Coordinates of C-alpha atoms in Angstrom, one line a residue:
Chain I
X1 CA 281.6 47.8 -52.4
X2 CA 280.4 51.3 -52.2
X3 CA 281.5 54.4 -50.8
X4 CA 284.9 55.9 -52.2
X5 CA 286.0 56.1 -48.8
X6 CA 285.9 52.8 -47.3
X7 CA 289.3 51.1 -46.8
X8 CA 289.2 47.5 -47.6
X9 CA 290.4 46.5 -44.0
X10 CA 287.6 48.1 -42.3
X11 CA 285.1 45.2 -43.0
X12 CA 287.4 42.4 -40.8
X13 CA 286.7 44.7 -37.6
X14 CA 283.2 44.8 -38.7
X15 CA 282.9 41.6 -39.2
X16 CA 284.5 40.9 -36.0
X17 CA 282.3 43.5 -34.3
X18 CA 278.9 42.7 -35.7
X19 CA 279.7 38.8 -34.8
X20 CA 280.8 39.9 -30.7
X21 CA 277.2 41.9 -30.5
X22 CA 275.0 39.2 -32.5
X23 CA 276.1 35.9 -31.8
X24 CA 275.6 36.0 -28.4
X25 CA 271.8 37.3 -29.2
X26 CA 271.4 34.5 -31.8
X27 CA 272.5 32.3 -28.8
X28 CA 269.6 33.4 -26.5
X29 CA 267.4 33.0 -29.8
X30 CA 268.5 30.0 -30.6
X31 CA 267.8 28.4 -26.7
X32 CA 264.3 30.3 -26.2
X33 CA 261.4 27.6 -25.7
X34 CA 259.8 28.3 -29.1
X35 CA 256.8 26.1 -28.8
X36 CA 255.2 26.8 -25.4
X37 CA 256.0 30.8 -25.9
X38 CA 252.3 31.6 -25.8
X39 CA 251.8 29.6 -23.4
X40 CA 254.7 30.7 -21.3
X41 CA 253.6 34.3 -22.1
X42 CA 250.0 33.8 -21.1
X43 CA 250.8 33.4 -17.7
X44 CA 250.0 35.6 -15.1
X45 CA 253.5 37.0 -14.0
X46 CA 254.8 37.2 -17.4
X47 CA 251.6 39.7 -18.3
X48 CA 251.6 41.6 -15.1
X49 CA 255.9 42.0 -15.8
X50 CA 255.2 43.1 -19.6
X51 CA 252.6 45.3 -18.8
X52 CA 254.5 47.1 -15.5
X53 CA 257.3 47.8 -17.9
X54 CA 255.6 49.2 -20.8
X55 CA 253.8 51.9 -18.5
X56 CA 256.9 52.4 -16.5
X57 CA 258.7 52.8 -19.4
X58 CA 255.9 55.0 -21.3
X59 CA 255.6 57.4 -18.0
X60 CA 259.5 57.9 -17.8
X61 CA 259.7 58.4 -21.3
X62 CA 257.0 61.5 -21.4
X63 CA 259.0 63.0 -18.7
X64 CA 262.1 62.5 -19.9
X65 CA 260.3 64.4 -23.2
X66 CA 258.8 67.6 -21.2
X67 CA 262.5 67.7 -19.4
X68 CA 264.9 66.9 -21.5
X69 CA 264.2 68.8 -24.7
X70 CA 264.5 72.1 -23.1
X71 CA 267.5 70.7 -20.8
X72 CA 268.9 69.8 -24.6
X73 CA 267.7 73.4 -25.7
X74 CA 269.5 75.4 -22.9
X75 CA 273.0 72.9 -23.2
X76 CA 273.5 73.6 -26.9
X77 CA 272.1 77.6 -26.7
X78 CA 273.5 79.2 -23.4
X79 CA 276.6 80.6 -22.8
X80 CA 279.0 80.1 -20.0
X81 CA 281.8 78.1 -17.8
X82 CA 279.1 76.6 -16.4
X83 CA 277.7 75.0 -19.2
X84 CA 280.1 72.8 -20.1
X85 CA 280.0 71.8 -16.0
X86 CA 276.1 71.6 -16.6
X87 CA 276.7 68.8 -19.4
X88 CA 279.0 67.0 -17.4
X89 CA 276.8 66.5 -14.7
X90 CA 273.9 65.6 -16.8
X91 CA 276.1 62.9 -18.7
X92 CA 277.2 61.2 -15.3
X93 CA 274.1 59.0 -14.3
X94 CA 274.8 57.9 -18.1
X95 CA 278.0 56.0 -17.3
X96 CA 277.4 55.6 -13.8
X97 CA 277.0 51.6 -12.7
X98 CA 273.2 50.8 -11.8
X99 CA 274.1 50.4 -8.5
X100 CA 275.3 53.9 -7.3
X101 CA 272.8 55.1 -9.4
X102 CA 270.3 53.5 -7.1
X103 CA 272.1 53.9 -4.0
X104 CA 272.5 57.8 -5.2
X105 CA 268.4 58.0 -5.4
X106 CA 268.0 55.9 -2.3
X107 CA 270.2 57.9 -0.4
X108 CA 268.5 60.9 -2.1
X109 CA 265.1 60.0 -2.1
X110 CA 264.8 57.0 0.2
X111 CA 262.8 57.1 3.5
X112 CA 266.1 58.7 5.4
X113 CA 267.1 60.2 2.5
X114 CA 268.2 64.5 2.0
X115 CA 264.7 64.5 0.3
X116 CA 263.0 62.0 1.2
X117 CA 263.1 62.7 5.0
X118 CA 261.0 66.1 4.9
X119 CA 258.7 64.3 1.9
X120 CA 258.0 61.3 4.5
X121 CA 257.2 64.0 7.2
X122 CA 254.5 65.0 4.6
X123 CA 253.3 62.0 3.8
X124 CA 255.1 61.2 0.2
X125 CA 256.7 57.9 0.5
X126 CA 258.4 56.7 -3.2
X127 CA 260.5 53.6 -1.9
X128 CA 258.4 50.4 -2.9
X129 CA 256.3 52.0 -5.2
X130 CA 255.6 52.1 -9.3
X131 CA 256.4 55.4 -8.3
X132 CA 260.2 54.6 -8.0
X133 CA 260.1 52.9 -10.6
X134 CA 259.6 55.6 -12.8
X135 CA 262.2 57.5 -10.8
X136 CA 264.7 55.6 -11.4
X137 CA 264.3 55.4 -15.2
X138 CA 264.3 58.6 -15.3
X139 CA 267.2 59.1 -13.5
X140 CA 269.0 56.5 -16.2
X141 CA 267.2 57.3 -19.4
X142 CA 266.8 61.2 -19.3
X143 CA 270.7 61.9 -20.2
X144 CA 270.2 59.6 -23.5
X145 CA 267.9 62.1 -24.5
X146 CA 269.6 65.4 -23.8
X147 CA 273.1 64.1 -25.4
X148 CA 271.5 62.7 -28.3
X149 CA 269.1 66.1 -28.7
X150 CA 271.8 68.3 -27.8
X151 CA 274.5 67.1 -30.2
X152 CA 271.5 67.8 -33.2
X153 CA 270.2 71.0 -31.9
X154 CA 274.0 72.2 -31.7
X155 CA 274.4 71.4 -35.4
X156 CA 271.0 72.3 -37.0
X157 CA 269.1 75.2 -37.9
X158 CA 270.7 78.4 -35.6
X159 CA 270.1 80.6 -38.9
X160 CA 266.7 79.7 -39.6
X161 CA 265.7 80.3 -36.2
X162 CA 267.6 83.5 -36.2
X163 CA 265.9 84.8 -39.3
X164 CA 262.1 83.6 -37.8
X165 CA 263.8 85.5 -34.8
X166 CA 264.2 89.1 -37.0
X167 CA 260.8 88.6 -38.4
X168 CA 259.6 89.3 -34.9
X169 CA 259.1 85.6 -33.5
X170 CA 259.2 85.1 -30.1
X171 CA 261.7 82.8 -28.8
X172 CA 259.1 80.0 -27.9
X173 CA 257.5 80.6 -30.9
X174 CA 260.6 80.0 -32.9
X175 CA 261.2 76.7 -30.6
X176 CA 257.6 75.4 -31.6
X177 CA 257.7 76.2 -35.0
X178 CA 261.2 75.9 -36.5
X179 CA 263.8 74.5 -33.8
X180 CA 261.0 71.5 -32.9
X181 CA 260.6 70.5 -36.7
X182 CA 263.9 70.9 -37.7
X183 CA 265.3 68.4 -35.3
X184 CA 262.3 65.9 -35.4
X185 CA 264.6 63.2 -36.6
X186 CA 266.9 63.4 -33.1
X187 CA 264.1 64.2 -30.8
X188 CA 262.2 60.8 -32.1
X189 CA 265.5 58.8 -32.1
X190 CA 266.3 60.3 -29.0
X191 CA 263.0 59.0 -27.2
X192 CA 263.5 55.8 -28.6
X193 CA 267.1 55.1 -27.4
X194 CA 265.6 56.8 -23.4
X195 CA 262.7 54.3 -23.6
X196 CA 265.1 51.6 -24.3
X197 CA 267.6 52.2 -22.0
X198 CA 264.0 52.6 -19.0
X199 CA 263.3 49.1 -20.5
X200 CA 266.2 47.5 -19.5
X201 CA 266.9 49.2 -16.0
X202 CA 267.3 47.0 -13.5
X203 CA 270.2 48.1 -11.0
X204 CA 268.5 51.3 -10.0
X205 CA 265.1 49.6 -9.8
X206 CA 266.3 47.1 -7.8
X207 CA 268.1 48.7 -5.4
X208 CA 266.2 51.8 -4.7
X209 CA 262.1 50.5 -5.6
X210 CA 262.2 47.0 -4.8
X211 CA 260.5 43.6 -6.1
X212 CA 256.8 42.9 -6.1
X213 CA 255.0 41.5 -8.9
X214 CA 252.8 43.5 -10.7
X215 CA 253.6 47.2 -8.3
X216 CA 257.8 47.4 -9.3
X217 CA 258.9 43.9 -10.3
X218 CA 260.0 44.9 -14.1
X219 CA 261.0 42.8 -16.9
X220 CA 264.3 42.6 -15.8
X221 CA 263.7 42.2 -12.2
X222 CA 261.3 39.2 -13.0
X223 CA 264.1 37.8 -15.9
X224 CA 266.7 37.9 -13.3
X225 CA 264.4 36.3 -10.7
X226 CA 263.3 33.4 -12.6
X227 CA 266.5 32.6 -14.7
X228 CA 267.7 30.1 -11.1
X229 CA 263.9 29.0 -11.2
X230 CA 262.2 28.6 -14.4
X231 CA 264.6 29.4 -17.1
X232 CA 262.4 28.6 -20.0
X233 CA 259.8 31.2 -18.8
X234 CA 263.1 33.8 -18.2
X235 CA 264.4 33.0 -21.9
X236 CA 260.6 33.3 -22.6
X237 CA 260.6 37.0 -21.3
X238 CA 264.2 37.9 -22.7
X239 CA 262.4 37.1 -26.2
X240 CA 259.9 39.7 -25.2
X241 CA 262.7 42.4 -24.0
X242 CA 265.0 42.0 -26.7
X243 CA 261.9 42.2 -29.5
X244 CA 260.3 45.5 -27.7
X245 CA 263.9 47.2 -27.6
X246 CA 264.7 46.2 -31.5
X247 CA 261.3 47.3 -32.0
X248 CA 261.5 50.9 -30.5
X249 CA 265.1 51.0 -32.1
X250 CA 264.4 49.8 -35.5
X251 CA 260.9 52.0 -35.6
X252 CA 263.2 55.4 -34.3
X253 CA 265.6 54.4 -37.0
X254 CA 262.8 54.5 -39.9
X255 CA 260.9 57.4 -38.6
X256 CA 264.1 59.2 -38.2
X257 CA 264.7 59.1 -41.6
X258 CA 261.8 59.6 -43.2
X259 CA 261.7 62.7 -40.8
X260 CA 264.9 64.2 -41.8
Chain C
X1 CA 297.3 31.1 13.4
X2 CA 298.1 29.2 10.2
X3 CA 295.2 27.3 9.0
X4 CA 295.7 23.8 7.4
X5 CA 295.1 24.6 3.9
X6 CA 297.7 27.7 4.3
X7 CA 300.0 25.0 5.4
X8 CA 299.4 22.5 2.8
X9 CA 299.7 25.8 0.8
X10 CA 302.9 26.4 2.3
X11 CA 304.0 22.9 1.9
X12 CA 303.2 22.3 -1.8
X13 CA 304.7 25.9 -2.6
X14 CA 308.4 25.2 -0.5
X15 CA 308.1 21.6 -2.4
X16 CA 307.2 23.3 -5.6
X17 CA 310.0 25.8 -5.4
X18 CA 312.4 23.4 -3.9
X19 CA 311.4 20.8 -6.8
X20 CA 311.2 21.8 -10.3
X21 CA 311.3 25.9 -9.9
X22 CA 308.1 26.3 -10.7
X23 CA 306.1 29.8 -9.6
X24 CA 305.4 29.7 -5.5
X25 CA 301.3 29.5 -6.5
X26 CA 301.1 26.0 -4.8
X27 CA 298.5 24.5 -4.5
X28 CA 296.0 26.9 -3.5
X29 CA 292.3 26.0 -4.5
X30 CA 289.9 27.6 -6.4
X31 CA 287.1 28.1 -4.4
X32 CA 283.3 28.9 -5.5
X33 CA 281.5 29.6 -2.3
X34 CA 277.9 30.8 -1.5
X35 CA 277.8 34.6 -1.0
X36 CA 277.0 34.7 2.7
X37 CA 280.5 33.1 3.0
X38 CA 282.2 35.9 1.4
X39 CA 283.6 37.8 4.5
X40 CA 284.6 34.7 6.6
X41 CA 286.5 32.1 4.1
X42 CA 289.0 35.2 2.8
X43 CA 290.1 35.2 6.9
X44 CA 290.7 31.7 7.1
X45 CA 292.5 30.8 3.9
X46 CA 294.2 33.5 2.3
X47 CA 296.0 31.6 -0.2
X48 CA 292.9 30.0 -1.5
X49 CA 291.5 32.3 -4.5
X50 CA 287.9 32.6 -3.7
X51 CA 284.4 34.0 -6.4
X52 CA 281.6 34.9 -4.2
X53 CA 278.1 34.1 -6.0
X54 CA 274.6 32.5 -5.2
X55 CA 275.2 29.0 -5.0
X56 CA 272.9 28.4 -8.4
X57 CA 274.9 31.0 -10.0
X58 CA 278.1 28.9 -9.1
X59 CA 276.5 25.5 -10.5
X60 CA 275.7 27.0 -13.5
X61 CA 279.4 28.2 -14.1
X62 CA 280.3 24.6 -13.0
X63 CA 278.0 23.2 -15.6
X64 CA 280.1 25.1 -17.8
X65 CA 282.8 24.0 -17.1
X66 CA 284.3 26.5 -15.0
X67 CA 287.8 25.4 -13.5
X68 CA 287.4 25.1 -9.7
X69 CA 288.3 23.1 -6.9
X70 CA 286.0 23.4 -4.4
X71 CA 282.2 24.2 -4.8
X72 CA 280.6 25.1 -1.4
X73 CA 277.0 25.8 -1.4
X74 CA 274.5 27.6 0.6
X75 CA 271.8 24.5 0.4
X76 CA 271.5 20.9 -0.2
X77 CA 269.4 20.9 -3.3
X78 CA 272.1 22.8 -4.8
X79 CA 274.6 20.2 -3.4
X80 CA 272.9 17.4 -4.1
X81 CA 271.9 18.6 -8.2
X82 CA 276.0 19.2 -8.8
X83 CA 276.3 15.6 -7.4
X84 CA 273.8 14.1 -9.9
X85 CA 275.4 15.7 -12.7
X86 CA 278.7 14.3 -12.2
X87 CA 280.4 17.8 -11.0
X88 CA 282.1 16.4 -7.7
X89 CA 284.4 14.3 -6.8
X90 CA 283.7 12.0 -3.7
X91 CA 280.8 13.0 -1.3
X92 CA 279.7 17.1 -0.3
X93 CA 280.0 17.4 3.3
X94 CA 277.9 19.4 5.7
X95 CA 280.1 22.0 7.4
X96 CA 277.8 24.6 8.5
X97 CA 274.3 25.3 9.3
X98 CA 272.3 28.9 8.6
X99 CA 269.0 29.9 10.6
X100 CA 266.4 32.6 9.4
X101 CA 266.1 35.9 11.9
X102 CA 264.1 39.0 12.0
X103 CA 266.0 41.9 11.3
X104 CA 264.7 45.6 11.9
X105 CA 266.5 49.0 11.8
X106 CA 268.7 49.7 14.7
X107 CA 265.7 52.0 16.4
X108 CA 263.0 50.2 15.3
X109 CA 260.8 52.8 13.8
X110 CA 257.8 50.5 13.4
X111 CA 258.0 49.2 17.2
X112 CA 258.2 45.5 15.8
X113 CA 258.2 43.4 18.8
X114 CA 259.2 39.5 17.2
X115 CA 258.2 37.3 14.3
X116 CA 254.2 38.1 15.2
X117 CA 251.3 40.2 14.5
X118 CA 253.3 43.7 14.8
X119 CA 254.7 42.5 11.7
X120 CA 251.3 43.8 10.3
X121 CA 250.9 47.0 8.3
X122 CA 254.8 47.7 8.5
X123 CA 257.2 48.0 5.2
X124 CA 258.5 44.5 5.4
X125 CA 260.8 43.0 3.0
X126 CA 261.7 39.6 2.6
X127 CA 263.5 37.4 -0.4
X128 CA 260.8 35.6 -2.9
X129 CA 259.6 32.5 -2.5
X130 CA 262.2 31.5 -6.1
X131 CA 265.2 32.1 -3.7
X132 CA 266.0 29.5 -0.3
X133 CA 265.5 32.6 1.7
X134 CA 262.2 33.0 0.9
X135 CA 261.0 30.0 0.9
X136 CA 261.9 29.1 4.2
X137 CA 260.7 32.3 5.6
X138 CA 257.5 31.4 4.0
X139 CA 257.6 27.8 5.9
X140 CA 258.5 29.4 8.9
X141 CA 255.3 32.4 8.8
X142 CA 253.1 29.4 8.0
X143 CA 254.1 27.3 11.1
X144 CA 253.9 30.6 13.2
X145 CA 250.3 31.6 12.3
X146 CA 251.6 34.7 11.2
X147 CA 250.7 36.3 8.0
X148 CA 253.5 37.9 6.0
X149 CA 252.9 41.0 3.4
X150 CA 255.6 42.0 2.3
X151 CA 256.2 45.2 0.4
X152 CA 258.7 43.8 -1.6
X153 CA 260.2 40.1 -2.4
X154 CA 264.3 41.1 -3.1
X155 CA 266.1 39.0 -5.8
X156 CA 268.5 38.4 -2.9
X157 CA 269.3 38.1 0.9
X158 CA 271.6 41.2 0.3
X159 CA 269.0 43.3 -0.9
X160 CA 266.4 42.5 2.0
X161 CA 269.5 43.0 4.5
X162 CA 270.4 46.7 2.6
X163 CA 266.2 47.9 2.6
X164 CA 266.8 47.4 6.6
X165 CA 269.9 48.4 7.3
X166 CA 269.0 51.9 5.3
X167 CA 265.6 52.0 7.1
X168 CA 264.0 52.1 4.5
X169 CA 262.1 48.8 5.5
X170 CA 260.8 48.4 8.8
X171 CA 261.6 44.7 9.1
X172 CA 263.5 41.8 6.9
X173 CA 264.1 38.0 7.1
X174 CA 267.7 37.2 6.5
X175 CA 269.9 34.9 7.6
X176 CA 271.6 35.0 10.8
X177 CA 275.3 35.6 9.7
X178 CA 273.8 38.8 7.3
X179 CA 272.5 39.8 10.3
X180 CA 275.6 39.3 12.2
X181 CA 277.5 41.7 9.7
X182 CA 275.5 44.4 10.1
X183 CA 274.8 44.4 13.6
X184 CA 275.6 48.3 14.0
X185 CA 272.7 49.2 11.8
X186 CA 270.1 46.5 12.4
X187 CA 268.5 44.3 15.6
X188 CA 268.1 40.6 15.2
X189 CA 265.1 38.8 16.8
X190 CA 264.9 34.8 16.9
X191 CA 262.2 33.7 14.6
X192 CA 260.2 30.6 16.3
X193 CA 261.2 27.1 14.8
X194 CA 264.1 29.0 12.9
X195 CA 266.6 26.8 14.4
X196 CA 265.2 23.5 13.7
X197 CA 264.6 24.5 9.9
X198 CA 267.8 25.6 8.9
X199 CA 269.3 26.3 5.7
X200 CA 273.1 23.8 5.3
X201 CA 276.2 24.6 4.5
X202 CA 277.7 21.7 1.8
X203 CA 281.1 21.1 0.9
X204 CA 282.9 19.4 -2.1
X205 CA 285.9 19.0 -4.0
X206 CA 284.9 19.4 -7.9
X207 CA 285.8 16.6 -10.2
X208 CA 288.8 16.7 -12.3
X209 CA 290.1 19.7 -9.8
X210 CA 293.5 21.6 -11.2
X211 CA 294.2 21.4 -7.2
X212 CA 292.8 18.5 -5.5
X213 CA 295.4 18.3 -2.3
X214 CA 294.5 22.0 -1.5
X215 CA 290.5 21.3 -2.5
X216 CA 290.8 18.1 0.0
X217 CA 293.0 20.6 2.4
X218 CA 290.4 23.2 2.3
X219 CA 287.1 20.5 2.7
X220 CA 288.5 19.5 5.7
X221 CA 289.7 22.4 7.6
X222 CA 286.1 23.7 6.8
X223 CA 284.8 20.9 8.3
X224 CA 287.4 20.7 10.9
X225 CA 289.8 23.2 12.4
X226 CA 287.8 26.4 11.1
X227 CA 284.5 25.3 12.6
X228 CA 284.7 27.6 15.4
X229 CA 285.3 30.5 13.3
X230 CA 282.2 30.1 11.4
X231 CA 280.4 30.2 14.5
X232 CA 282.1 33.3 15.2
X233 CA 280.3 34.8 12.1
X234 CA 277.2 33.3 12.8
X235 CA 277.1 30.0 11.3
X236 CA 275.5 26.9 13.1
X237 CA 277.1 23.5 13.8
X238 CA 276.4 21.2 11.0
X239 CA 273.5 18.8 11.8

């Protein structure tokens, strides 16, 4: 055993815990159809599913980047009431079912939507399109990001950037060259957990983008679609999900460390 | 107006409490039923406890081994696979039949005029061709002459029916009784050869029931005595 501090009954909860979360994943594993895999994969709505998902998931990702860092930034450094209000808001869409988060954007952004009215009357229509799709990722993924940033930047490096600050530094300067570094570690681990959570949204997607193969039927979408029809190609693409997500997990993990 | 299973209910409960003093649950069935059935079925029987799903969804659960009574399905493959596997007891019954309409937004923003070529160029939504509502929309185009492109092939009848009702599709095939429900916010049109291609309704009591009177009760006033008020919501006579 190691650790001083590690009471003896902690490992039957952990034992209990670790078998709740990965039996039930050795179960999928354990049904998948192994041998036709490739050929399962190979086909041509498996590919066009994989590949709508990966960009989705890549576009969402970068802007949850270019907004949520300096969302994160402003959370953990301003001062006010309305902070704390701020964070609350952000955290919502977080715990919010994938259902009203679709119907929220829908009613939002949707043809007759507070937004989407005037940007029909111009032209912009998002329902039904990759477009909404990356929407609605967004909308699901970004607060992963700011939390898991914020909750680092809170804790790291406000002397260091104060002294760059003395030395004359401007404030973005600082950001790019001490805050930025300093909190590599939660920034990469943050990405990771956003992309994963856009990799598996399927309530939002559903409800406010729609299903067509190849333009906003998702990985999900398509699992969910096929698992009444063809479950071995639906276990085929669950295989797929769950090794991307450990993938991006496991790789944020690692470079997280070596980081810090 | 007391149904027959909420008197068999009745009956078995008074018996029950009368008898042996055990709780007043009776014998109420379980019931899995097709979705579409969802706001009908609690008005008939409101002893009955009811879970709402698609009717694959509600095999599968059978399959393992989920304790029901009565299994009523929205199809007769569905039906008839449950029956192969040894899930039923006795023979499914048809009690209700389901035909295919147009549905567009209550102002009909796209001018859609029927199941025909103004369907062209407008955001139409229908179910994919993986899900009975789909398929038979497909048949249906195909026997028409009409071409369908939609902008989007929903997991579900539900989520067609909730793109039109929102307006944020032009048109959508559903079923008539999803189009009954939301009648404020969407127009129905007949869809040619709808009504000779229906979807059916099947009935049956699972095997090894924890209820069967009530499961038997509740087979036969769907078949019977509530027939008219699944017209009411839509439904068609069985065939």
């Amino acid at each position: 055993m190691t650790g001083a501090g590690l009471p003896r009954w902690a490992w039957l909860p952990f034992a209990l815990a670790m078998a709740l979360l990965v039996i039930p994943l050795a179960g999928l594993l354990a049904r998948a159809p192994w041998a036709r895999l490739g050929e399962l994969l190979a086909s041509d709505r498996s590919r066009d599913a994989l590949l709508l998902s990966l960009a989705t998931c890549a576009a969402s990702t970068v802007i949850c980047l270019i907004l949520g860092v300096p969302t994160a930034l402003v959370l953990a450094r301003a001062r006010g009431q309305w902070v704390a209000a701020a964070r609350t808001l952000l955290t919502v869409p977080m715990v919010l079912p994938p259902v009203v988060a679709g119907l929220a954007l829908l009613t939002t952004l949707g043809r007759r939507g507070l937004l989407g009215q005037p940007l029909a009357v111009l032209g912009v229509e998002i329902g039904f399109t990759t477009a909404a799709v990356v929407v609605a990722q967004t909308f699901v993924a970004l607060p992963f990001l700011v939390v898991s940033l914020e909750g680092a930047l809170r804790t790291a490096g406000t002397d260091m950037e104060r002294a760059a600050a003395r030395l004359g530094a401007s404030p973005s300067y600082v950001l790019a060259r001490v805050t930025v570094p300093l909190v590599a570690p939660a920034i990469l681990s943050g990405t990771a957990l956003s992309f994963a959570r856009a990799l598996g949204e399927f309530g939002a997607t559903l409800t406010f983008a729609g299903s067509l193969q190849g333009v906003t039927r998702t990985l999900p979408l398509e699992i969910y679609l096929l698992r009444e029809s063809d479950t071995d190609l639906a276990l085929a693409l669950a295989i797929v999900l769950l090794g991307v997500s450990a993938l991006v997990v496991a790789a944020a993990a690692r470079l997280g460390r070596t980081h810090g | 107006m007391a149904t027959i299973g909420q008197r068999v209910g009745a009956l078995v409960a008074v018996a029950a409490l009368a008898g042996c003093g055990q709780p007043a649950q009776g014998d109420a069935p379980v019931v899995f039923a097709a979705s579409s059935l969802s706001t009908v079925l609690p008005h008939l029987d409101d002893t009955a406890r009811f879970s709402f799903d698609g009717s694959t969804g509600l095999l599968d659960q059978l399959r393992s081994g989920a304790r029901a009574d009565v299994f009523v399905s929205a199809d007769h493959d569905t039906m008839l696979a449950a029956a192969e596997e040894g899930l039923l007891d006795g023979e499914p019954v048809m009690v209700a039949t389901n035909r295919l309409v147009l549905v567009v937004p209550a102002d009909n923003p796209a001018s859609v005029t029927g199941f025909d070529g103004s369907l062209a160029d407008t955001r139409l939504v229908v179910c994919a061709p993986e899900v009975p509502c789909g398929s038979g929309a497909r048949r249906l185009a195909e026997a028409a002459g009409v071409r369908l492109d939609p902008v989007s092939e929903e997991l579900k009848v539900t989520d067609v029916l909730g793109k039109v009702a929102s307006g944020e599709a032009d048109a959508g095939i559903v079923y008539a009784t999803d189009a009954a429900l939301a009648s404020d916010a969407v127009t129905a049109m007949e869809i040619p050869g709808a009504a000779a291609d229906p979807n059916t309704y099947w009935a049956g009591v699972v095997a090894q029931a924890p209820h069967p009177e009530g499961a038997e009760a509740f087979v036969a006033a769907l078949a019977g005595p509530w027939q008219a008020d699944l017209r009411a919501a839509g439904f068609g006579p069985p065939r």
